[in-house]
């Protein structure tokens, strides 16, 4: 497994969210994911790629971008969560047992047995 470190673009996004988010809570009122994990600022301030929760948490977000739409400060929390996902996948930390069924389906669907 690759050593956990934060890619530069992700560092910049996390810093931007941390500095710009005012914890107003509007996004949290609209989103079950943020209700569970906190405001974008709280997520950015606590993000640690070495912690297991930091690898699992972003995959629970549906990336619907509702948080982006309701933010009065123009922050894009969904972009931060997408970049955290990408980093997890690059470190081979983004594969979970829950994905096994879907990955197996994709493999079989691409099999010559299932094509015409």
Short mmCIF file of C-alpha atoms in Angstrom, two decimals:
data_model
loop_
_atom_site.label_atom_id
_atom_site.label_comp_id
_atom_site.label_asym_id
_atom_site.label_seq_id
_atom_site.Cartn_x
_atom_site.Cartn_y
_atom_site.Cartn_z
CA UNK A 1 0.00 0.00 0.00
CA UNK A 2 1.25 3.46 -0.82
CA UNK A 3 2.26 5.76 2.02
CA UNK A 4 -0.61 8.09 3.01
CA UNK A 5 0.04 11.64 1.93
CA UNK A 6 -2.22 14.35 0.64
CA UNK A 7 -1.86 15.35 -3.02
CA UNK A 8 -1.23 19.02 -3.66
CA UNK A 9 -4.59 19.81 -5.33
CA UNK A 10 -6.39 18.14 -2.43
CA UNK A 11 -4.30 20.11 0.06
CA UNK A 12 -5.36 23.32 -1.66
CA UNK A 13 -9.03 22.33 -1.72
CA UNK A 14 -8.98 21.33 1.96
CA UNK A 15 -7.25 24.59 2.89
CA UNK A 16 -9.77 26.61 0.87
CA UNK A 17 -12.76 24.86 2.48
CA UNK A 18 -11.24 25.22 5.95
CA UNK A 19 -10.58 28.94 5.48
CA UNK A 20 -13.79 29.83 3.63
CA UNK A 21 -16.47 27.77 5.40
CA UNK A 22 -18.05 29.75 8.24
CA UNK A 23 -19.88 26.78 9.82
CA UNK A 24 -23.23 28.43 9.09
CA UNK A 25 -24.87 25.00 8.92
CA UNK A 26 -27.10 25.61 5.88
CA UNK A 27 -25.59 22.67 4.02
CA UNK A 28 -25.83 20.48 7.09
CA UNK A 29 -29.57 21.18 7.37
CA UNK A 30 -30.09 19.92 3.82
CA UNK A 31 -27.78 16.90 3.77
CA UNK A 32 -27.95 13.64 5.74
CA UNK A 33 -24.26 12.99 5.05
CA UNK A 34 -23.18 16.35 6.49
CA UNK A 35 -25.62 15.94 9.36
CA UNK A 36 -23.73 12.76 10.25
CA UNK A 37 -20.14 13.96 9.66
CA UNK A 38 -20.27 17.71 10.28
CA UNK A 39 -19.83 20.85 8.27
CA UNK A 40 -17.37 20.97 5.38
CA UNK A 41 -15.01 22.97 7.63
CA UNK A 42 -15.14 20.28 10.31
CA UNK A 43 -14.45 17.58 7.74
CA UNK A 44 -11.56 19.55 6.21
CA UNK A 45 -10.02 20.34 9.60
CA UNK A 46 -10.20 16.72 10.77
CA UNK A 47 -9.23 14.95 7.54
CA UNK A 48 -6.33 12.55 8.03
CA UNK A 49 -5.54 10.04 5.25
CA UNK A 50 -4.06 7.66 7.83
CA UNK A 51 -7.37 7.20 9.66
CA UNK A 52 -9.74 4.53 8.37
CA UNK A 53 -12.78 6.81 8.79
CA UNK A 54 -11.07 9.33 6.52
CA UNK A 55 -11.00 6.70 3.79
CA UNK A 56 -14.54 5.38 4.22
CA UNK A 57 -16.41 8.61 4.97
CA UNK A 58 -16.21 10.31 1.54
CA UNK A 59 -17.73 7.25 -0.15
CA UNK A 60 -20.90 7.70 1.90
CA UNK A 61 -21.57 11.04 0.18
CA UNK A 62 -23.79 10.76 -2.91
CA UNK A 63 -22.02 13.75 -4.54
CA UNK A 64 -25.42 15.26 -5.38
CA UNK A 65 -23.90 18.76 -4.97
CA UNK A 66 -26.80 20.06 -2.91
CA UNK A 67 -24.22 21.39 -0.43
CA UNK A 68 -22.61 23.38 -3.26
CA UNK A 69 -25.96 24.85 -4.26
CA UNK A 70 -27.03 26.01 -0.79
CA UNK A 71 -23.65 27.38 0.32
CA UNK A 72 -23.86 31.18 0.63
CA UNK A 73 -20.04 31.41 0.44
CA UNK A 74 -19.64 29.58 -2.87
CA UNK A 75 -17.72 26.65 -1.41
CA UNK A 76 -17.82 23.34 -3.27
CA UNK A 77 -17.66 20.67 -0.55
CA UNK A 78 -18.55 17.97 -3.07
CA UNK A 79 -15.30 18.68 -4.93
CA UNK A 80 -13.33 18.16 -1.71
CA UNK A 81 -15.09 14.84 -1.07
CA UNK A 82 -14.53 13.72 -4.67
CA UNK A 83 -10.81 14.50 -4.39
CA UNK A 84 -10.59 12.62 -1.08
CA UNK A 85 -12.19 9.63 -2.85
CA UNK A 86 -9.69 9.87 -5.69
CA UNK A 87 -6.79 9.97 -3.28
CA UNK A 88 -8.12 6.94 -1.43
CA UNK A 89 -8.37 5.00 -4.68
CA UNK A 90 -4.85 6.03 -5.73
CA UNK A 91 -3.54 4.68 -2.41
CA UNK A 92 -5.49 1.44 -2.92
CA UNK A 93 -7.56 2.32 0.13
CA UNK A 94 -10.81 2.87 -1.76
CA UNK A 95 -11.80 -0.75 -2.26
CA UNK A 96 -14.36 -2.00 0.23
CA UNK A 97 -16.11 -5.35 0.75
CA UNK A 98 -19.41 -3.65 -0.10
CA UNK A 99 -18.11 -3.06 -3.63
CA UNK A 100 -17.42 -6.75 -4.31
CA UNK A 101 -20.86 -7.53 -5.75
CA UNK A 102 -20.78 -4.59 -8.16
CA UNK A 103 -17.19 -5.28 -9.23
CA UNK A 104 -18.05 -8.95 -9.86
CA UNK A 105 -21.06 -7.87 -11.91
CA UNK A 106 -18.87 -5.54 -13.99
CA UNK A 107 -16.33 -8.32 -14.59
CA UNK A 108 -19.01 -10.80 -15.68
CA UNK A 109 -20.75 -8.21 -17.81
CA UNK A 110 -17.56 -7.73 -19.78
CA UNK A 111 -17.09 -11.48 -20.20
CA UNK A 112 -17.38 -12.95 -23.71
CA UNK A 113 -19.93 -15.40 -22.32
CA UNK A 114 -22.36 -12.56 -21.72
CA UNK A 115 -21.92 -10.72 -25.01
CA UNK A 116 -23.52 -11.46 -28.37
#
